[in-house]
Structure formats: structure tokens, C-alpha cells
PDB file of C-alpha atoms in Angstrom:
ATOM      1  CA  UNK A 255      41.797  16.238 -61.526  1.00 42.00           C
ATOM      2  CA  UNK A 256      38.993  14.050 -62.802  1.00 44.00           C
ATOM      3  CA  UNK A 257      36.913  17.123 -63.714  1.00 44.00           C
ATOM      4  CA  UNK A 258      39.698  18.316 -66.002  1.00 46.00           C
ATOM      5  CA  UNK A 259      39.716  14.896 -67.642  1.00 47.00           C
ATOM      6  CA  UNK A 260      35.937  15.151 -68.021  1.00 45.00           C
ATOM      7  CA  UNK A 261      36.401  18.577 -69.578  1.00 42.00           C
ATOM      8  CA  UNK A 262      38.711  17.186 -72.242  1.00 45.00           C
ATOM      9  CA  UNK A 263      36.679  14.031 -72.793  1.00 46.00           C
ATOM     10  CA  UNK A 264      33.835  16.191 -74.054  1.00 44.00           C
ATOM     11  CA  UNK A 265      35.708  16.231 -77.369  1.00 44.00           C
ATOM     12  CA  UNK A 266      34.382  12.704 -77.710  1.00 47.00           C
ATOM     13  CA  UNK A 267      30.772  13.927 -77.529  1.00 46.00           C
ATOM     14  CA  UNK A 268      29.263  11.153 -79.661  1.00 48.00           C
ATOM     15  CA  UNK A 269      30.813   8.709 -77.205  1.00 49.00           C
ATOM     16  CA  UNK A 270      28.863  10.288 -74.385  1.00 48.00           C
ATOM     17  CA  UNK A 271      25.671  10.356 -76.390  1.00 48.00           C
ATOM     18  CA  UNK A 272      26.084   6.610 -76.693  1.00 47.00           C
ATOM     19  CA  UNK A 273      26.881   6.363 -72.995  1.00 48.00           C
ATOM     20  CA  UNK A 274      23.833   8.424 -72.093  1.00 48.00           C
ATOM     21  CA  UNK A 275      21.705   6.007 -74.090  1.00 48.00           C
ATOM     22  CA  UNK A 276      23.439   3.182 -72.237  1.00 48.00           C
ATOM     23  CA  UNK A 277      22.814   4.807 -68.859  1.00 49.00           C
ATOM     24  CA  UNK A 278      19.169   5.294 -69.729  1.00 47.00           C
ATOM     25  CA  UNK A 279      18.885   1.572 -70.388  1.00 47.00           C
ATOM     26  CA  UNK A 280      18.688   1.711 -74.176  1.00 45.00           C
ATOM     27  CA  UNK A 281      21.804  -0.222 -75.184  1.00 45.00           C
ATOM     28  CA  UNK A 282      22.028  -3.980 -74.983  1.00 46.00           C
ATOM     29  CA  UNK A 283      23.759  -5.419 -71.943  1.00 45.00           C
ATOM     30  CA  UNK A 284      24.319  -8.918 -73.312  1.00 48.00           C
ATOM     31  CA  UNK A 285      27.289  -7.904 -75.419  1.00 48.00           C
ATOM     32  CA  UNK A 286      28.825  -6.056 -72.480  1.00 49.00           C
ATOM     33  CA  UNK A 287      28.523  -9.002 -70.145  1.00 50.00           C
ATOM     34  CA  UNK A 288      30.286 -11.149 -72.715  1.00 49.00           C
ATOM     35  CA  UNK A 289      32.876  -8.536 -73.578  1.00 53.00           C
ATOM     36  CA  UNK A 290      33.913  -7.837 -69.970  1.00 56.00           C
ATOM     37  CA  UNK A 291      35.865 -11.068 -69.967  1.00 59.00           C
ATOM     38  CA  UNK A 292      37.544 -10.011 -73.211  1.00 68.00           C
ATOM     39  CA  UNK A 293      37.952  -6.316 -72.387  1.00 79.00           C
ATOM     40  CA  UNK A 294      39.189  -6.256 -68.793  1.00 83.00           C
ATOM     41  CA  UNK A 295      41.634  -8.080 -66.593  1.00 84.00           C
ATOM     42  CA  UNK A 296      39.996  -6.574 -63.508  1.00 88.00           C
ATOM     43  CA  UNK A 297      36.895  -7.896 -61.776  1.00 87.00           C
ATOM     44  CA  UNK A 298      33.729  -5.810 -61.649  1.00 88.00           C
ATOM     45  CA  UNK A 299      34.476  -4.918 -58.038  1.00 91.00           C
ATOM     46  CA  UNK A 300      37.982  -3.750 -58.954  1.00 93.00           C
ATOM     47  CA  UNK A 301      36.561  -1.672 -61.820  1.00 93.00           C
ATOM     48  CA  UNK A 302      34.035   0.024 -59.519  1.00 93.00           C
ATOM     49  CA  UNK A 303      36.729   0.790 -56.960  1.00 94.00           C
ATOM     50  CA  UNK A 304      39.050   2.173 -59.639  1.00 94.00           C
ATOM     51  CA  UNK A 305      36.235   4.343 -61.023  1.00 92.00           C
ATOM     52  CA  UNK A 306      35.307   5.653 -57.577  1.00 91.00           C
ATOM     53  CA  UNK A 307      38.947   6.546 -56.868  1.00 91.00           C
ATOM     54  CA  UNK A 308      39.725   8.061 -60.297  1.00 90.00           C
ATOM     55  CA  UNK A 309      41.143  11.567 -59.981  1.00 87.00           C
ATOM     56  CA  UNK A 310      43.635  11.907 -62.831  1.00 89.00           C
ATOM     57  CA  UNK A 311      43.966  11.104 -66.512  1.00 90.00           C
ATOM     58  CA  UNK A 312      46.343   8.295 -65.526  1.00 94.00           C
ATOM     59  CA  UNK A 313      43.637   6.875 -63.228  1.00 93.00           C
ATOM     60  CA  UNK A 314      41.161   6.870 -66.130  1.00 91.00           C
ATOM     61  CA  UNK A 315      43.712   5.217 -68.416  1.00 93.00           C
ATOM     62  CA  UNK A 316      44.415   2.575 -65.760  1.00 95.00           C
ATOM     63  CA  UNK A 317      40.689   2.022 -65.294  1.00 93.00           C
ATOM     64  CA  UNK A 318      40.221   1.461 -69.026  1.00 93.00           C
ATOM     65  CA  UNK A 319      43.419  -0.617 -69.153  1.00 92.00           C
ATOM     66  CA  UNK A 320      44.947   1.515 -71.877  1.00 92.00           C
ATOM     67  CA  UNK A 321      48.131   3.544 -71.977  1.00 93.00           C
ATOM     68  CA  UNK A 322      47.822   7.118 -70.758  1.00 94.00           C
ATOM     69  CA  UNK A 323      49.475   8.138 -74.030  1.00 94.00           C
ATOM     70  CA  UNK A 324      46.597   6.497 -75.958  1.00 92.00           C
ATOM     71  CA  UNK A 325      44.025   8.307 -73.850  1.00 91.00           C
ATOM     72  CA  UNK A 326      45.810  11.610 -74.493  1.00 91.00           C
ATOM     73  CA  UNK A 327      45.724  10.817 -78.220  1.00 90.00           C
ATOM     74  CA  UNK A 328      41.941  10.392 -78.159  1.00 87.00           C
ATOM     75  CA  UNK A 329      41.448  13.471 -75.989  1.00 85.00           C
ATOM     76  CA  UNK A 330      43.854  15.972 -77.496  1.00 88.00           C
ATOM     77  CA  UNK A 331      45.270  14.857 -80.853  1.00 90.00           C
ATOM     78  CA  UNK A 332      42.718  13.207 -83.076  1.00 89.00           C
ATOM     79  CA  UNK A 333      39.838  15.427 -84.105  1.00 85.00           C
ATOM     80  CA  UNK A 334      36.335  14.096 -83.306  1.00 79.00           C
ATOM     81  CA  UNK A 335      35.307  14.433 -86.949  1.00 81.00           C
ATOM     82  CA  UNK A 336      38.123  12.025 -87.853  1.00 88.00           C
ATOM     83  CA  UNK A 337      36.971   9.385 -85.353  1.00 88.00           C
ATOM     84  CA  UNK A 338      33.682   8.634 -87.115  1.00 88.00           C
ATOM     85  CA  UNK A 339      32.558   7.545 -90.540  1.00 91.00           C
ATOM     86  CA  UNK A 340      29.230   8.873 -91.742  1.00 90.00           C
ATOM     87  CA  UNK A 341      26.580   7.083 -93.772  1.00 91.00           C
ATOM     88  CA  UNK A 342      22.792   7.079 -94.131  1.00 93.00           C
ATOM     89  CA  UNK A 343      20.192   4.376 -93.687  1.00 92.00           C
ATOM     90  CA  UNK A 344      16.542   4.470 -94.752  1.00 92.00           C
ATOM     91  CA  UNK A 345      13.897   5.312 -92.148  1.00 86.00           C
ATOM     92  CA  UNK A 346      10.786   3.145 -91.747  1.00 84.00           C
ATOM     93  CA  UNK A 347       8.448   5.805 -93.035  1.00 82.00           C
ATOM     94  CA  UNK A 348      10.669   7.316 -95.693  1.00 89.00           C
ATOM     95  CA  UNK A 349      13.588   9.658 -95.522  1.00 89.00           C
ATOM     96  CA  UNK A 350      17.097   8.902 -94.394  1.00 90.00           C
ATOM     97  CA  UNK A 351      18.821   8.737 -91.037  1.00 85.00           C
ATOM     98  CA  UNK A 352      22.444   9.822 -90.792  1.00 85.00           C
ATOM     99  CA  UNK A 353      24.655   7.494 -88.774  1.00 86.00           C
ATOM    100  CA  UNK A 354      28.058   8.358 -87.348  1.00 85.00           C
ATOM    101  CA  UNK A 355      29.903   5.104 -86.696  1.00 88.00           C
ATOM    102  CA  UNK A 356      33.012   5.260 -84.496  1.00 88.00           C
ATOM    103  CA  UNK A 357      36.355   3.932 -85.656  1.00 90.00           C
ATOM    104  CA  UNK A 358      37.238   0.473 -84.361  1.00 88.00           C
ATOM    105  CA  UNK A 359      39.656   1.781 -81.715  1.00 88.00           C
ATOM    106  CA  UNK A 360      37.192   4.391 -80.485  1.00 88.00           C
ATOM    107  CA  UNK A 361      34.374   1.839 -80.459  1.00 88.00           C
ATOM    108  CA  UNK A 362      36.475  -0.442 -78.245  1.00 88.00           C
ATOM    109  CA  UNK A 363      37.167   2.441 -75.875  1.00 89.00           C
ATOM    110  CA  UNK A 364      33.470   3.369 -75.844  1.00 86.00           C
ATOM    111  CA  UNK A 365      32.496  -0.176 -74.977  1.00 86.00           C
ATOM    112  CA  UNK A 366      34.956  -0.291 -72.120  1.00 89.00           C
ATOM    113  CA  UNK A 367      33.770   3.006 -70.709  1.00 88.00           C
ATOM    114  CA  UNK A 368      30.115   2.042 -71.178  1.00 85.00           C
ATOM    115  CA  UNK A 369      30.689  -1.212 -69.321  1.00 86.00           C
ATOM    116  CA  UNK A 370      32.296   0.588 -66.384  1.00 90.00           C
ATOM    117  CA  UNK A 371      29.539   3.221 -66.239  1.00 87.00           C
ATOM    118  CA  UNK A 372      26.928   0.470 -66.295  1.00 84.00           C
ATOM    119  CA  UNK A 373      28.458  -1.043 -63.176  1.00 87.00           C
ATOM    120  CA  UNK A 374      27.509   2.151 -61.340  1.00 87.00           C
ATOM    121  CA  UNK A 375      24.080   2.682 -62.917  1.00 84.00           C
ATOM    122  CA  UNK A 376      20.897   0.811 -62.090  1.00 85.00           C
ATOM    123  CA  UNK A 377      18.024   1.422 -64.543  1.00 85.00           C
ATOM    124  CA  UNK A 378      14.630   2.520 -63.298  1.00 87.00           C
ATOM    125  CA  UNK A 379      12.085  -0.251 -62.862  1.00 87.00           C
ATOM    126  CA  UNK A 380       9.946   1.235 -65.643  1.00 86.00           C
ATOM    127  CA  UNK A 381      12.806   0.902 -68.170  1.00 85.00           C
ATOM    128  CA  UNK A 382      12.554  -2.058 -70.539  1.00 82.00           C
ATOM    129  CA  UNK A 383      14.577  -1.218 -73.653  1.00 75.00           C
ATOM    130  CA  UNK A 384      18.000  -2.860 -73.607  1.00 72.00           C
ATOM    131  CA  UNK A 385      17.850  -3.684 -69.902  1.00 80.00           C
ATOM    132  CA  UNK A 386      19.357  -6.987 -68.843  1.00 76.00           C
ATOM    133  CA  UNK A 387      16.630  -9.499 -68.075  1.00 81.00           C
ATOM    134  CA  UNK A 388      13.934  -7.507 -69.889  1.00 86.00           C
ATOM    135  CA  UNK A 389      12.829  -7.625 -73.496  1.00 83.00           C
ATOM    136  CA  UNK A 390      10.411  -6.179 -76.017  1.00 81.00           C
ATOM    137  CA  UNK A 391       7.671  -8.614 -74.971  1.00 86.00           C
ATOM    138  CA  UNK A 392       7.946  -7.492 -71.338  1.00 86.00           C
ATOM    139  CA  UNK A 393       7.549  -3.918 -72.532  1.00 85.00           C
ATOM    140  CA  UNK A 394       4.599  -4.755 -74.786  1.00 85.00           C
ATOM    141  CA  UNK A 395       2.831  -6.623 -71.980  1.00 87.00           C
ATOM    142  CA  UNK A 396       2.681  -3.359 -70.011  1.00 85.00           C
ATOM    143  CA  UNK A 397       0.582  -1.821 -72.790  1.00 85.00           C
ATOM    144  CA  UNK A 398      -1.896  -4.566 -73.640  1.00 87.00           C
ATOM    145  CA  UNK A 399      -5.575  -3.690 -73.369  1.00 86.00           C
ATOM    146  CA  UNK A 400      -4.806   0.036 -73.188  1.00 86.00           C
ATOM    147  CA  UNK A 401      -7.165   2.301 -75.101  1.00 88.00           C
ATOM    148  CA  UNK A 402      -4.365   4.567 -76.335  1.00 88.00           C
ATOM    149  CA  UNK A 403      -0.639   4.236 -76.890  1.00 83.00           C
ATOM    150  CA  UNK A 404       1.714   7.035 -77.890  1.00 82.00           C
ATOM    151  CA  UNK A 405       4.806   6.142 -79.889  1.00 78.00           C
ATOM    152  CA  UNK A 406       7.172   9.036 -80.598  1.00 77.00           C
ATOM    153  CA  UNK A 407      10.534   9.619 -82.206  1.00 73.00           C
ATOM    154  CA  UNK A 408      12.394  12.678 -80.956  1.00 77.00           C
ATOM    155  CA  UNK A 409      13.759  14.750 -83.820  1.00 79.00           C
ATOM    156  CA  UNK A 410      17.509  15.326 -83.665  1.00 78.00           C
ATOM    157  CA  UNK A 411      17.703  13.708 -80.230  1.00 76.00           C
ATOM    158  CA  UNK A 412      21.428  13.050 -80.337  1.00 75.00           C
ATOM    159  CA  UNK A 413      22.392  16.523 -81.466  1.00 76.00           C
ATOM    160  CA  UNK A 414      20.895  17.941 -78.252  1.00 80.00           C
ATOM    161  CA  UNK A 415      23.831  16.762 -76.143  1.00 78.00           C
ATOM    162  CA  UNK A 416      26.241  19.476 -75.142  1.00 76.00           C
ATOM    163  CA  UNK A 417      29.106  19.950 -72.708  1.00 76.00           C
ATOM    164  CA  UNK A 418      26.860  20.891 -69.770  1.00 82.00           C
ATOM    165  CA  UNK A 419      24.711  17.781 -70.133  1.00 85.00           C
ATOM    166  CA  UNK A 420      27.744  15.501 -70.310  1.00 80.00           C
ATOM    167  CA  UNK A 421      29.401  17.090 -67.292  1.00 82.00           C
ATOM    168  CA  UNK A 422      26.083  17.029 -65.448  1.00 88.00           C
ATOM    169  CA  UNK A 423      25.657  13.325 -66.076  1.00 85.00           C
ATOM    170  CA  UNK A 424      29.186  12.382 -65.071  1.00 85.00           C
ATOM    171  CA  UNK A 425      29.334  14.572 -61.971  1.00 86.00           C
ATOM    172  CA  UNK A 426      25.882  13.574 -60.653  1.00 88.00           C
ATOM    173  CA  UNK A 427      24.970  10.355 -58.886  1.00 88.00           C
ATOM    174  CA  UNK A 428      25.568   7.537 -59.425  1.00 86.00           C
ATOM    175  CA  UNK A 429      28.842   8.465 -61.154  1.00 86.00           C
ATOM    176  CA  UNK A 430      29.933  11.483 -59.081  1.00 85.00           C
ATOM    177  CA  UNK A 431      33.100  11.817 -61.166  1.00 79.00           C
ATOM    178  CA  UNK A 432      35.361  14.645 -60.080  1.00 72.00           C
ATOM    179  CA  UNK A 433      33.785  15.112 -56.670  1.00 60.00           C
TER     180      UNK A 433
END
């Protein structure tokens, strides 16, 4: 069942953090539009249909156009801590930010899955960051001549993602995976 696949996919938690950012309209679409031609043999319509009909691990592997054996490897064999390299970058206002970069194979899988999920998701009209057809100037224009502007950075945002949030996102609309 698709829910069982979702249950095992949670081992790839950083993947879903990335996907959540993508679903919230915070990851660039331009690269995905370009990469679809490189990543998939299927059309967008075929990808949506395959996603909507996915019920097994084999269905997910077929959707992502990878071997089921490769999907099983990512889900059950390789440990999540071995799928990422860690490094730090400096923050604007001092300090360091730790980055966990996925391995090349995992990154390719993440991009494929993110592209498919984006086909189902439509960002809210108020979203500007990394939304196709919108840019930083469009966002800034919404705030001109305002007396106050609040700019925040959520501490440890990505570490707040847990199994329940991932399952909730994938089983709710517009994805409705496993239902």
C-alpha cells in the first residue's frame, strides 16, 4: 500500500523537508521545468495519473522511472546519515549555518519527486518566493510604502519536521497519497 511506502520513505526525512519547502513555494521552479525533459520520459499528464494511481512501492518506482530495487535501496538499506554530506556556511549576521547536502543519486531522486509533487500543488496567491512567474521584485512591490515590515528567520526550522508532519502532508490534499 502507498501508506506503507510513505511510512518507509520517512527515512529520507531531509528529502521531505526539501519537498515541503518546494510545496510551500520556496524552491525554484525554473530548474524543474528544464529538468523534466531530462528526468522523465512521461508527460506531465502521465505523471499526474501515475501519482494518483500509486498504491505500491513498484508504482512509486515506476512513477519516478527508477528500478524498484533502487527505491528499496534508498528506503531500507542505506542509512540517512550516509546519504548526506555536512558542511557549514557563514550567516549574514555572524555565526554558521550547517548544511546537509544530499548525495548526487539522492539529489536526482529528490528532484524527480519534487517535480511530480509540484504538478499536484498550486501555491497560494500570496506566495512569491520561488514561484514560477514571480520574483523578488514582485514580492518587494507588495511592501512598498508600508510603515513597518517584519523580517524573521525561524530558528531550527528544518529540524522541526517529523514523521507525523510528513505523513500529514502526503496524505492530505492535494496529494492524498495512500487514500
